[in-house]
mmCIF file of C-alpha atoms and ligand atoms in Angstrom:
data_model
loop_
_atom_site.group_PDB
_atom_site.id
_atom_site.type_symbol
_atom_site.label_atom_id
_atom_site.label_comp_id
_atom_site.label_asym_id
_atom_site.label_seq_id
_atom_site.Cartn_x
_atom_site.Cartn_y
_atom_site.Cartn_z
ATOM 1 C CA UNK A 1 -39.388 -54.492 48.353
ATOM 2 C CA UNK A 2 -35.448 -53.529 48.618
ATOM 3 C CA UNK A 3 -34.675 -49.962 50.283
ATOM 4 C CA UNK A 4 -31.870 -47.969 50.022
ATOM 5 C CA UNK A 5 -31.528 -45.398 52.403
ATOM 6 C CA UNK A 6 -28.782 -43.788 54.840
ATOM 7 C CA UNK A 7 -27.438 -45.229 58.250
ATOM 8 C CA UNK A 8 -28.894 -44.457 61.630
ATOM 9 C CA UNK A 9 -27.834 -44.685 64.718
ATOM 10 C CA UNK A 10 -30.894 -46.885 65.273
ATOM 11 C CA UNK A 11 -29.033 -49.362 62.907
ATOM 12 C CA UNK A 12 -26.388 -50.317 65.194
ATOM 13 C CA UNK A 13 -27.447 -53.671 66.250
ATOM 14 C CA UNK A 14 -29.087 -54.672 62.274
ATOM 15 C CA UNK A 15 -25.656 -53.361 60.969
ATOM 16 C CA UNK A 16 -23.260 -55.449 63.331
ATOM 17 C CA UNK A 17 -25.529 -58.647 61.952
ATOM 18 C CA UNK A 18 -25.190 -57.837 58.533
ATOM 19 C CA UNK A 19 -21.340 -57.541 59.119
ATOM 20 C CA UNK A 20 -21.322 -60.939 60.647
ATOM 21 C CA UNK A 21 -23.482 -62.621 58.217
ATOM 22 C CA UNK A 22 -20.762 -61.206 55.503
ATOM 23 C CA UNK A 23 -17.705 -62.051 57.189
ATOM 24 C CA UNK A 24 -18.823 -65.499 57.431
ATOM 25 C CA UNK A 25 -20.096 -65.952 53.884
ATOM 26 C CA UNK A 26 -17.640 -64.721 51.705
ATOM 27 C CA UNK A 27 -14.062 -64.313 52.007
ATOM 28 C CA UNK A 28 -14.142 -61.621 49.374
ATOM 29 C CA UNK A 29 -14.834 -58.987 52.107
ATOM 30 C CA UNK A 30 -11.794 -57.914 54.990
ATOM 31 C CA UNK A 31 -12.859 -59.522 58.139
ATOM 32 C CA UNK A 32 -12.361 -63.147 58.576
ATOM 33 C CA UNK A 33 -15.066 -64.602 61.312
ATOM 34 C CA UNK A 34 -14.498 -63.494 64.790
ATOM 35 C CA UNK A 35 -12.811 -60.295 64.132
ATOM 36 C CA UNK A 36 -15.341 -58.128 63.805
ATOM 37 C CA UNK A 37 -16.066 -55.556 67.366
ATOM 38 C CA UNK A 38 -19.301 -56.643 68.327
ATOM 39 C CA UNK A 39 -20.180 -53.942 70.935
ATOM 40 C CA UNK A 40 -23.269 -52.384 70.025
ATOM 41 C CA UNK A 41 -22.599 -49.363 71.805
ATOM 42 C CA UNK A 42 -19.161 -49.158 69.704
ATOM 43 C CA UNK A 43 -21.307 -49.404 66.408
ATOM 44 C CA UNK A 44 -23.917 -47.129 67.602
ATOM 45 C CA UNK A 45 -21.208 -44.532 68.874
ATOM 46 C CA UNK A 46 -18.997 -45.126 64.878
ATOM 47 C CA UNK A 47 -22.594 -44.264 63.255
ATOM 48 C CA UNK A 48 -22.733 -41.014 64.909
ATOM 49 C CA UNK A 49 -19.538 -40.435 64.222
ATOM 50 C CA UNK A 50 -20.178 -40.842 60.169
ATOM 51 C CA UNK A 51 -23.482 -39.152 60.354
ATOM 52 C CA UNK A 52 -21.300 -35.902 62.392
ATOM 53 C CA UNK A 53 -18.895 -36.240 59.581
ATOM 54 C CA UNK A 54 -18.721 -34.802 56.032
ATOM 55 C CA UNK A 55 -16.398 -37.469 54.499
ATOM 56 C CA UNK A 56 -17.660 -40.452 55.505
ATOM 57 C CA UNK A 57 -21.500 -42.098 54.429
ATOM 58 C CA UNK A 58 -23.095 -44.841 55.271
ATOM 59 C CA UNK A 59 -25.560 -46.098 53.066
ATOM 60 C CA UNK A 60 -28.017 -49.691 53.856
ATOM 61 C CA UNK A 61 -30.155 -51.935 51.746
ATOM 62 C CA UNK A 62 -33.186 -52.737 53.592
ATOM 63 C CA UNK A 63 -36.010 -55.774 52.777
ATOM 64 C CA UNK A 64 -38.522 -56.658 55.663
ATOM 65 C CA UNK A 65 -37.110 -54.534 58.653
ATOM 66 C CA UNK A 66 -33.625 -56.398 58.081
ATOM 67 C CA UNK A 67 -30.252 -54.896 56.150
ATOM 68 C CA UNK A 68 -29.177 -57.149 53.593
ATOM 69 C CA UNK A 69 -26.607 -54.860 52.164
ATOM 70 C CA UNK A 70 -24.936 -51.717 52.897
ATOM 71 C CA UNK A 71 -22.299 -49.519 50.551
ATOM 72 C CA UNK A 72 -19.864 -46.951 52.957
ATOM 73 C CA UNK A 73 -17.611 -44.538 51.237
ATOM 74 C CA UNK A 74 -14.542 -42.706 53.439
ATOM 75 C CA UNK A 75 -13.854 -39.512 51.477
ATOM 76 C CA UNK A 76 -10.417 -37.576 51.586
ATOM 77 C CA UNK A 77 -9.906 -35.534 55.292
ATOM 78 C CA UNK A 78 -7.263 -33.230 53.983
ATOM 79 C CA UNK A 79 -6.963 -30.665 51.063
ATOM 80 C CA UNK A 80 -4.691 -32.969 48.966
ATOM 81 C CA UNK A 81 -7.296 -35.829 49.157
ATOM 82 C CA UNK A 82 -10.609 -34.131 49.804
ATOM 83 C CA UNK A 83 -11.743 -35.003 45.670
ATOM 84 C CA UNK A 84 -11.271 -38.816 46.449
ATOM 85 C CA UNK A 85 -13.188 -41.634 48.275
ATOM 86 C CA UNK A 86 -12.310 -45.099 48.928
ATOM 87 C CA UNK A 87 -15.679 -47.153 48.396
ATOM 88 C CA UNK A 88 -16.482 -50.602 50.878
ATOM 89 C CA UNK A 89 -19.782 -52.832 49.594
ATOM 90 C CA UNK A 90 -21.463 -56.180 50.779
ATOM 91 C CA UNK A 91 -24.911 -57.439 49.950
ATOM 92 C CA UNK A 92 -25.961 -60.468 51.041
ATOM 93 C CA UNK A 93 -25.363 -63.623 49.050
ATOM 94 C CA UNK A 94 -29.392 -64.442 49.433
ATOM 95 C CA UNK A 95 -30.267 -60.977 47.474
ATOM 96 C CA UNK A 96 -27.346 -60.487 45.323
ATOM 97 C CA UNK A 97 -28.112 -60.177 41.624
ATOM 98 C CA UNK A 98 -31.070 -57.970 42.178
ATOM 99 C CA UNK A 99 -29.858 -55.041 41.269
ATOM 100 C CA UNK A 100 -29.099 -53.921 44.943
ATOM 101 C CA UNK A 101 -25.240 -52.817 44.465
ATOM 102 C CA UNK A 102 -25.895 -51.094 41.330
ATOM 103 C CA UNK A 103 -28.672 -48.992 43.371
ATOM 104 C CA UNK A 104 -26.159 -48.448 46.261
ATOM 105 C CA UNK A 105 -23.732 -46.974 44.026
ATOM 106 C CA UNK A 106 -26.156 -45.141 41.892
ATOM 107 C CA UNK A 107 -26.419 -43.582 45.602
ATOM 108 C CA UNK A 108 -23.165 -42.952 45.982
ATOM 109 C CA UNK A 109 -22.731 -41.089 42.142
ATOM 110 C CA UNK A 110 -25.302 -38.880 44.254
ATOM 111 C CA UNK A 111 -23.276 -37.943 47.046
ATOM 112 C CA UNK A 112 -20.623 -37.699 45.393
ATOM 113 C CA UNK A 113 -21.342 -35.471 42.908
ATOM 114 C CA UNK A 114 -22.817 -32.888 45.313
ATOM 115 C CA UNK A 115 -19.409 -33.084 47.271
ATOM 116 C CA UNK A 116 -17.399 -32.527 44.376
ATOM 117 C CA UNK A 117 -15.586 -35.758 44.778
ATOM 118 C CA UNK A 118 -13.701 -36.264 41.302
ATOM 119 C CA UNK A 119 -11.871 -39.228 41.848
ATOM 120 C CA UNK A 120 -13.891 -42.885 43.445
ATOM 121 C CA UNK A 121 -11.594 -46.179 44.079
ATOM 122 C CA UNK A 122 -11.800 -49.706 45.688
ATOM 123 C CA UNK A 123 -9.904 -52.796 45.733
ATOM 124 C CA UNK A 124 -11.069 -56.217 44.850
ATOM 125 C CA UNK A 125 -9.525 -59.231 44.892
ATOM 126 C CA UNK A 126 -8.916 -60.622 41.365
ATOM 127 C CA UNK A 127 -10.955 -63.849 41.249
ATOM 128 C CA UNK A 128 -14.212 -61.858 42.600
ATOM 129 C CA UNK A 129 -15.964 -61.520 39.027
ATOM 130 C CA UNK A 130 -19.341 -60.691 40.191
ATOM 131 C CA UNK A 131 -18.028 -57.432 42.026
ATOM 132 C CA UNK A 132 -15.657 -56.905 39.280
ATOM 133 C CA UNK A 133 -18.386 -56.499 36.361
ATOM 134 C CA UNK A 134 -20.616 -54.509 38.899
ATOM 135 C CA UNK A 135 -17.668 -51.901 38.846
ATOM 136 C CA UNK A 136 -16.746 -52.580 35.236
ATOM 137 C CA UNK A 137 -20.907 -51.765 34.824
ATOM 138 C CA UNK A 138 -20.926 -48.810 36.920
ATOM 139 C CA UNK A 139 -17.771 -47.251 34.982
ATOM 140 C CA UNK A 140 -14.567 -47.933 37.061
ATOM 141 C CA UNK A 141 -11.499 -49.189 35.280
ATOM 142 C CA UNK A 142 -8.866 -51.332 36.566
ATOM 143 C CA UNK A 143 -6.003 -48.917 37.284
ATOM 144 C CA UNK A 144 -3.206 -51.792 38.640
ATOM 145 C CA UNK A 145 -2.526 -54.922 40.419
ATOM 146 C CA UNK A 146 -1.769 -55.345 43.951
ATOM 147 C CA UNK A 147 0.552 -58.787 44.412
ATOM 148 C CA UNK A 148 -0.337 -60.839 47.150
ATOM 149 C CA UNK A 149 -1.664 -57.714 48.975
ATOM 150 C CA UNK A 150 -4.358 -60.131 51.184
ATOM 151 C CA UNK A 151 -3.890 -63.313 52.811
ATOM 152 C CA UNK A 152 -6.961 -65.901 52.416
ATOM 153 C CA UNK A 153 -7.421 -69.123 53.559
ATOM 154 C CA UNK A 154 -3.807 -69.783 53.582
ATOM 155 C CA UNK A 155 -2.526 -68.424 50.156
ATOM 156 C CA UNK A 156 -1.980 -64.853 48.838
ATOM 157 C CA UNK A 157 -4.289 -62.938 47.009
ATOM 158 C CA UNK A 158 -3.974 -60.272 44.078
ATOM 159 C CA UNK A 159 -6.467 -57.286 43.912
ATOM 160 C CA UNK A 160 -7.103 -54.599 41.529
ATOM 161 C CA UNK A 161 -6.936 -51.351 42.161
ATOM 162 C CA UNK A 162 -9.900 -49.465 40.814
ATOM 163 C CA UNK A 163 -11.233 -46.270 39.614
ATOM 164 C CA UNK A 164 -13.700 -43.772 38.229
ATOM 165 C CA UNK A 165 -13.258 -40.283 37.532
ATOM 166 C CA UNK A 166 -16.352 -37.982 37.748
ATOM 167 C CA UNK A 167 -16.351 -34.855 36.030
ATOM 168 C CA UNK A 168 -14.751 -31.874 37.576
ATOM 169 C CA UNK A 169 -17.117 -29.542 39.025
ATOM 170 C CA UNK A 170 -16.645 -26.459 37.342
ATOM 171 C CA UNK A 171 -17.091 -23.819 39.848
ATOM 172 C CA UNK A 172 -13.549 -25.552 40.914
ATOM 173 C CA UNK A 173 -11.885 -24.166 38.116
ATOM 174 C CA UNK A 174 -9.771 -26.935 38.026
ATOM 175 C CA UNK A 175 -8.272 -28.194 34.370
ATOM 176 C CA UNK A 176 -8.124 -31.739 33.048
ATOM 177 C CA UNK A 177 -4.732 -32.675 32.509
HETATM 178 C C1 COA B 1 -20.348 -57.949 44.574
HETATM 179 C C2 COA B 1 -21.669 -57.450 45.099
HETATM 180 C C3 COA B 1 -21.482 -56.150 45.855
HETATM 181 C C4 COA B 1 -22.631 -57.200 43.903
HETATM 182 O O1 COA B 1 -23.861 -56.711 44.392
HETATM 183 P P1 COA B 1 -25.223 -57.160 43.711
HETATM 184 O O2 COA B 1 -26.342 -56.554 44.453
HETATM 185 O O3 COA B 1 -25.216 -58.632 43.566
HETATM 186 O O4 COA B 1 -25.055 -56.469 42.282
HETATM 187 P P2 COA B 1 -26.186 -56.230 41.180
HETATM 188 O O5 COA B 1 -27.333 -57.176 41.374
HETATM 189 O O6 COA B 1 -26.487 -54.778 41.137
HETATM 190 O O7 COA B 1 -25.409 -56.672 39.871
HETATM 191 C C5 COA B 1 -24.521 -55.791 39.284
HETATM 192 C C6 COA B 1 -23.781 -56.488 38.148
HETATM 193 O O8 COA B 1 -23.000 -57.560 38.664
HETATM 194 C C7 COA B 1 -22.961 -58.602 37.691
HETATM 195 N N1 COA B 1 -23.568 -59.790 38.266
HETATM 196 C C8 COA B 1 -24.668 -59.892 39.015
HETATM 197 N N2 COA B 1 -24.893 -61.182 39.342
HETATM 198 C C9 COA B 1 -23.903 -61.890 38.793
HETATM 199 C C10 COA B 1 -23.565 -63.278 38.764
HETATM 200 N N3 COA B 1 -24.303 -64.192 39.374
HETATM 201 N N4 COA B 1 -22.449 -63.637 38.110
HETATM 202 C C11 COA B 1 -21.694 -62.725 37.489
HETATM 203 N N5 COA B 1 -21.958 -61.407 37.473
HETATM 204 C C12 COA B 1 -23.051 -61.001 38.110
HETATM 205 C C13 COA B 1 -23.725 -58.115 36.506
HETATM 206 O O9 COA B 1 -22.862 -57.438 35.627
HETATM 207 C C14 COA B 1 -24.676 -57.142 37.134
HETATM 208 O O10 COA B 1 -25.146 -56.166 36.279
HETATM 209 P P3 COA B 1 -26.437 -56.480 35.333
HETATM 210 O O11 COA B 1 -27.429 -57.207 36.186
HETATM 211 O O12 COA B 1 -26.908 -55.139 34.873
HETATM 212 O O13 COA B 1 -25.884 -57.327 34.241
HETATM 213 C C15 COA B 1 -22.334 -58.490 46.031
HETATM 214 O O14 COA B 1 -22.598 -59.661 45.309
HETATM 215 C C16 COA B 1 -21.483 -58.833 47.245
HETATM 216 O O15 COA B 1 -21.491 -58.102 48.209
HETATM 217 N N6 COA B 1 -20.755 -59.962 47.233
HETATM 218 C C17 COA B 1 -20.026 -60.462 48.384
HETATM 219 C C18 COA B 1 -19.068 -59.465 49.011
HETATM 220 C C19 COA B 1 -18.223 -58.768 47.986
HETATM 221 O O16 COA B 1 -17.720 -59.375 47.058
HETATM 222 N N7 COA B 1 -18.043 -57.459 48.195
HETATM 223 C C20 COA B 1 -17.208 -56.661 47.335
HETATM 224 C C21 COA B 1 -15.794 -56.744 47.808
HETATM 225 S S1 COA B 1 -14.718 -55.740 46.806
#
């Protein structure tokens, strides 16, 4: 059985392996191996940080006491940007296709709405079709292309930009334009 839940602090050490597993099975992801901080007491201390802040979340898949995915969203800090959030996801190669990422962002529509974001985005690089029809699925369009804005394995890399607008809250009073 596959659990989706929040981050804790307690996660530090399960959360650094997942990030190492994923940096060294896919280069769809940022890191390449061996750039990745692997203090624990760094993770531990970036965890509190997240669960002290509103903007930022933190949620993990979890299957037998070990994360095997995890979505994290960084929301707008200032007034002009407070409706957005840029959205980061990895799941394990071993469990994806079991409906994990479209739990993690059902999570996310969650959080979201009860924030008021309005406006969700990612990037993702344009050869990665698997993450691109789990965005397509959950209702994000592609909004542009970046040229060569990524560097892989020796060549450049494309990625769209991507988006989904939620509806505006209205107790923001806020019109569509
Ligand atoms: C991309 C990723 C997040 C998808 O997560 P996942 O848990 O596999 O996603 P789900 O099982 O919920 O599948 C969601 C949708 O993806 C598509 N999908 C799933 N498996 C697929 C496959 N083997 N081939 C093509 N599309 C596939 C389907 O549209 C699926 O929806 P459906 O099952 O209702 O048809 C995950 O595979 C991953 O982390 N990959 C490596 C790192 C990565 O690419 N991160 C994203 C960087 S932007």
């Amino acid at each position: 059985m596959i659990t989706i839940r929040a981050i804790e602090e307690t996660d530090a050490e399960a959360f650094l392996s997942l990030g190492l597993r994923l940096d060294a099975e896919t280069t769809f992801m940022m890191l390449e191996p061996g750039e990745r901080n692997q203090d624990v007491d760094a993770q531990r201390a970036r965890i509190a940080g997240i669960l002290a802040s509103d903007d930022e979340r933190i949620w993990v898949a979890e299957h037998d006491g070990e994360l095997v995915g995890f979505l994290e969203v960084y929301g707008g800090m200032f007034r002009r940007n407070r409706h957005s959030a840029y959205i980061v996801i990895g799941v394990l190669q071993s469990f994806a296709g079991q409906g994990i990422g479209t739990r993690l962002f059902a999570t996310l529509e969650s959080w979201a709405h009860e924030r008021r974001i309005h406006r969700l985005e990612l990037t993702v690089m344009v050869h990665n079709g698997r993450a691109i029809r789990l965005y397509q699925k959950m209702g994000f369009i592609i909004e542009g292309t970046k040229k060569h804005s990524l560097f892989v394995d020796g060549a450049f890399v494309d990625e769209y930009s991507m988006a989904k607008l939620l509806p505006l809250p209205d107790a923001l009073g806020i019109q569509e334009t």
